[in-house]
Amino acid sequence: MDLTWLEDFLALAEHKTFARAAETRHVTQPAFSRRIQSLEEWMGTRLFVRSPQGTSLTPAGAFLRAHAEDLTRNIYRLRQETLEVAGREASVISIAATHALSFVFFPDWIRSHPQFGTLGPLNLISDTMEACEQIMARGDAEFMLCHFHRDAMPRLEASQFTSVVVGSDVLLPLCAPLEDGTPQWPLPGDPSSPSRLLSYRPQSGLGRIVAAVLEKNWPTLSLQKTLTAQLAATLLTMARQGEGIAWLPQTLAHDDIVASRLVDPGHGNYSIEVEIRLIRPLRRQGPTAEAFWKSIAGGVNALEKSSPT
């Protein structure tokens, strides 16, 4: 039995297609299929029903899924706690942060921590929202820093995690201006000639938020998706070059807005207010991580023990 097989199983149970699950696991589809087959052979029964439309769990697969997530999390936690007993990594704080927050928010935020000089080793893991969620679910980091919106909650078990608000941001629709300063790509747009949309890949937390809010609040905007990228920095560059509209964090685009290289074609009508949250497991962590959490919670006056999911 290989622990990787269980992680593959959970990915396929969530995404329901081998292609999508293999992509999230960063392996080729044939290799991913062989690992699922190996798990089924080890279990002695089929776990998925295959069809041209995707996969669904068999009753045995549904039973395994109910226990596999806790099992994998507990195994990774056991490894971490064993290392701490051995005196290794006990004082290192690992923070998984989305790319956008790693670039702009994290450096100033962590330096403003009153005990920054005495925190000890910090391990910043910068990745997509989806990857950060997997890191937290496995117990490979003590904390996760991410953008948060009620319409697109983090995909973490509600009973296992809590969070505190550590900042705020606004996602603004931005595009390059014409020579007279008016937006090159207007909003709400013309159905006969939709404005070009620069969008995020599905693994992006910002992409989830933008997609959810557009669908819920402004479904009639005339937009045509023309480019998809993983990083907000990439979309910022493309927007600056006149390729379309991108919903970008104000913190990231501040200099371009001030210099009028980017303008809001919606004139403030389509902005999305978001929180920046620090998420942690509810279970007790090492002394260094607990002290860090206590200082952060105290710095914002109140610990918001609401589910991140």
XYZ file of C-alpha atoms in Angstrom:
309
model
C 0.000 0.000 0.000
C 1.345 3.417 -1.023
C 0.023 6.569 0.654
C 0.211 8.289 -2.740
C -2.528 5.954 -3.955
C -4.947 7.281 -1.334
C -4.145 10.870 -2.316
C -4.760 9.932 -5.962
C -8.038 8.268 -4.967
C -9.245 11.426 -3.193
C -8.285 13.587 -6.179
C -10.255 11.388 -8.598
C -13.223 11.236 -6.225
C -13.288 15.053 -6.177
C -12.613 15.865 -9.834
C -14.408 12.845 -11.376
C -12.194 12.644 -14.467
C -8.784 11.015 -14.839
C -7.444 13.941 -16.886
C -8.351 16.606 -14.343
C -7.261 14.529 -11.348
C -3.922 13.663 -12.975
C -3.320 17.362 -13.654
C -3.887 18.303 -10.023
C -1.547 15.487 -8.928
C 1.139 16.651 -11.404
C 1.505 13.272 -13.122
C 0.674 11.978 -16.579
C -2.736 10.429 -17.058
C -1.381 6.936 -17.847
C 0.742 6.968 -14.672
C -2.216 8.214 -12.639
C -4.475 5.480 -14.087
C -1.924 2.793 -13.170
C -1.805 4.045 -9.583
C -5.609 3.960 -9.267
C -5.574 0.432 -10.693
C -2.893 -0.568 -8.165
C -5.044 0.748 -5.318
C -8.084 -1.174 -6.544
C -5.990 -4.339 -6.850
C -4.652 -3.854 -3.320
C -8.167 -3.245 -1.985
C -9.464 -6.247 -3.907
C -12.455 -4.424 -5.376
C -13.402 -1.708 -7.846
C -13.635 1.765 -6.344
C -14.852 3.681 -9.415
C -17.370 3.186 -12.179
C -15.856 4.429 -15.454
C -17.996 6.018 -18.182
C -17.430 8.374 -21.140
C -18.774 11.197 -18.937
C -16.247 10.553 -16.155
C -16.134 8.457 -13.008
C -18.366 7.860 -10.010
C -17.697 6.025 -6.766
C -18.866 2.481 -6.214
C -20.386 1.774 -2.762
C -16.955 0.473 -1.711
C -15.344 3.640 -3.023
C -17.814 5.826 -1.124
C -17.014 3.911 2.052
C -13.265 4.364 1.523
C -13.644 8.085 0.808
C -15.406 8.583 4.148
C -12.235 7.451 5.932
C -9.342 8.117 3.545
C -9.070 11.882 4.140
C -8.757 11.542 7.906
C -6.377 8.632 7.472
C -3.966 10.502 5.205
C -4.104 13.624 7.376
C -3.383 11.582 10.518
C -0.439 9.820 8.891
C 1.155 13.116 7.845
C 0.457 14.564 11.283
C 2.052 11.522 12.909
C 5.150 12.087 10.791
C 5.324 15.759 11.769
C 4.837 15.062 15.458
C 7.468 12.338 15.344
C 9.919 14.840 13.872
C 9.077 17.296 16.616
C 9.691 14.697 19.309
C 13.056 14.058 17.694
C 13.815 17.747 17.971
C 13.718 18.471 14.234
C 11.593 21.173 12.623
C 9.923 21.933 15.955
C 10.714 25.625 15.759
C 10.138 26.099 12.007
C 6.882 27.796 11.003
C 5.654 26.804 7.542
C 3.146 29.111 5.856
C 1.499 28.136 2.576
C 0.490 31.280 0.699
C -1.077 31.903 -2.681
C 1.190 33.457 -5.304
C -0.467 36.885 -5.262
C -0.151 37.239 -1.493
C 3.399 35.874 -1.463
C 4.545 38.600 -3.851
C 2.859 41.660 -2.370
C 1.172 41.166 1.007
C 3.329 38.656 2.880
C 6.689 40.534 3.045
C 5.279 43.687 4.679
C 2.814 41.745 6.820
C 5.397 39.436 8.350
C 7.917 42.255 8.860
C 5.266 44.210 10.763
C 4.898 41.345 13.230
C 6.077 42.708 16.603
C 8.232 39.628 17.211
C 9.514 39.248 13.646
C 13.154 39.307 14.740
C 12.608 36.512 17.248
C 10.213 34.252 15.339
C 12.941 31.871 14.243
C 12.980 30.056 10.900
C 10.070 30.730 8.542
C 9.277 28.517 5.575
C 7.092 30.262 2.961
C 5.500 27.882 0.452
C 4.125 29.854 -2.505
C 1.661 28.011 -4.752
C -1.848 28.014 -6.185
C -4.862 28.003 -3.884
C -5.580 24.398 -4.795
C -2.035 23.307 -3.967
C -2.058 25.278 -0.697
C -5.289 23.534 0.331
C -3.686 20.158 -0.348
C -0.628 21.152 1.689
C -2.846 22.072 4.643
C -4.969 18.936 4.318
C -1.783 16.818 4.459
C -0.494 18.726 7.475
C 2.640 19.924 5.650
C 2.229 23.535 6.848
C 0.990 25.096 10.056
C -0.771 28.019 8.361
C -2.275 29.103 5.053
C -2.571 32.701 3.838
C -5.230 33.322 1.200
C -7.849 35.681 -0.193
C -11.311 34.910 1.155
C -14.848 35.574 -0.074
C -18.086 34.028 1.170
C -19.126 33.033 -2.339
C -15.980 30.944 -2.913
C -14.920 29.310 0.341
C -11.611 27.423 0.750
C -11.967 23.680 0.169
C -10.977 22.560 3.649
C -12.936 20.405 6.070
C -15.147 22.771 8.092
C -14.721 20.867 11.342
C -10.926 20.759 11.108
C -9.818 24.377 10.473
C -10.330 27.926 11.726
C -9.206 31.346 10.501
C -8.566 34.967 11.417
C -8.763 38.071 9.210
C -5.325 39.692 8.815
C -5.999 42.137 5.983
C -8.275 43.200 3.153
C -8.070 43.841 -0.556
C -10.287 44.728 -3.516
C -10.399 42.923 -6.846
C -10.842 45.568 -9.529
C -11.674 45.084 -13.209
C -8.752 46.803 -14.936
C -7.693 47.377 -18.525
C -5.438 49.676 -20.516
C -6.778 53.123 -21.449
C -7.082 54.623 -24.903
C -5.178 57.808 -25.735
C -7.983 59.948 -24.359
C -7.932 58.038 -21.057
C -11.172 56.118 -21.574
C -11.104 52.331 -21.073
C -10.083 50.284 -24.089
C -12.517 47.542 -23.028
C -15.760 48.978 -21.556
C -18.122 47.481 -18.994
C -20.823 46.226 -18.923
C -19.871 45.686 -22.557
C -21.789 45.335 -25.795
C -23.382 41.936 -26.567
C -22.590 42.442 -30.235
C -18.924 43.068 -29.448
C -18.050 41.659 -25.985
C -15.085 43.000 -24.058
C -12.136 40.620 -23.780
C -11.738 38.854 -20.432
C -8.355 37.798 -19.035
C -9.185 35.012 -16.579
C -7.495 32.797 -14.008
C -6.951 29.049 -14.186
C -9.305 26.898 -12.060
C -6.549 26.215 -9.505
C -6.463 29.916 -8.595
C -8.262 31.168 -5.508
C -8.738 34.569 -7.134
C -10.221 32.803 -10.147
C -12.758 31.009 -7.965
C -13.799 34.264 -6.325
C -14.134 36.206 -9.578
C -16.049 33.408 -11.316
C -18.451 32.962 -8.390
C -19.170 36.674 -7.960
C -19.596 37.335 -11.692
C -22.041 34.449 -11.995
C -24.010 35.497 -8.895
C -24.040 39.286 -9.187
C -23.318 40.284 -12.789
C -24.270 37.404 -15.107
C -25.251 39.789 -17.919
C -21.817 41.366 -18.388
C -20.757 41.014 -22.023
C -17.368 39.336 -21.733
C -15.497 36.932 -23.987
C -12.737 34.862 -22.373
C -9.604 35.222 -24.493
C -6.741 34.202 -22.220
C -6.360 32.100 -19.084
C -3.326 32.225 -16.809
C -2.369 31.023 -13.358
C -0.697 34.153 -11.959
C -2.299 37.529 -11.289
C 1.030 39.106 -12.274
C 0.690 37.578 -15.737
C -2.836 38.930 -16.155
C -1.676 42.356 -14.964
C 0.978 42.452 -17.681
C -1.497 41.349 -20.357
C -4.056 43.941 -19.211
C -1.394 46.653 -19.274
C -0.588 45.665 -22.861
C -4.210 46.136 -23.910
C -5.203 42.474 -24.228
C -8.384 42.723 -22.170
C -9.936 43.174 -18.711
C -8.616 41.353 -15.633
C -9.976 41.425 -12.082
C -6.773 42.183 -10.167
C -5.934 42.782 -6.487
C -5.695 46.514 -5.870
C -2.545 45.906 -3.815
C -0.869 44.314 -6.832
C -2.027 46.877 -9.399
C -1.628 50.000 -7.240
C 1.356 51.488 -9.085
C -0.245 50.934 -12.506
C -3.475 52.559 -11.339
C -1.671 55.599 -9.935
C 0.340 55.956 -13.158
C -2.874 55.577 -15.249
C -1.446 52.562 -17.067
C -4.593 50.723 -15.964
C -8.119 52.077 -15.507
C -11.367 50.673 -14.126
C -13.858 50.322 -17.005
C -16.664 49.702 -14.512
C -16.049 52.951 -12.598
C -16.231 51.125 -9.281
C -19.470 49.286 -10.037
C -17.907 45.832 -10.423
C -15.277 45.738 -7.698
C -15.102 42.741 -5.337
C -14.131 43.271 -1.699
C -12.168 40.374 -0.236
C -10.566 39.508 3.078
C -7.078 38.154 3.600
C -7.191 35.316 6.100
C -4.696 33.188 7.980
C -6.010 29.628 8.326
C -4.816 26.954 10.745
C -5.913 23.491 11.905
C -8.035 23.394 15.046
C -5.761 20.761 16.570
C -2.997 22.010 18.818
C 0.319 22.617 17.079
C 3.899 23.032 18.286
C 4.817 25.749 20.834
C 6.332 28.077 18.202
C 3.300 27.864 15.921
C 0.900 28.346 18.841
C 2.802 31.419 20.025
C 2.726 32.858 16.507
C -1.021 32.283 16.220
C -1.658 33.861 19.616
C 0.288 36.969 18.651
C -1.525 37.271 15.297
C -4.955 36.789 16.885
C -4.107 39.342 19.559
C -2.941 41.799 16.915
C -6.391 41.894 15.339
C -8.093 42.077 18.747
C -10.270 39.009 18.312
C -9.845 35.462 17.107
C -12.539 34.738 14.540
C -13.290 31.078 15.080
C -15.441 30.652 12.018
C -15.013 27.876 9.539
C -12.848 28.711 6.514
C -15.089 26.502 4.506
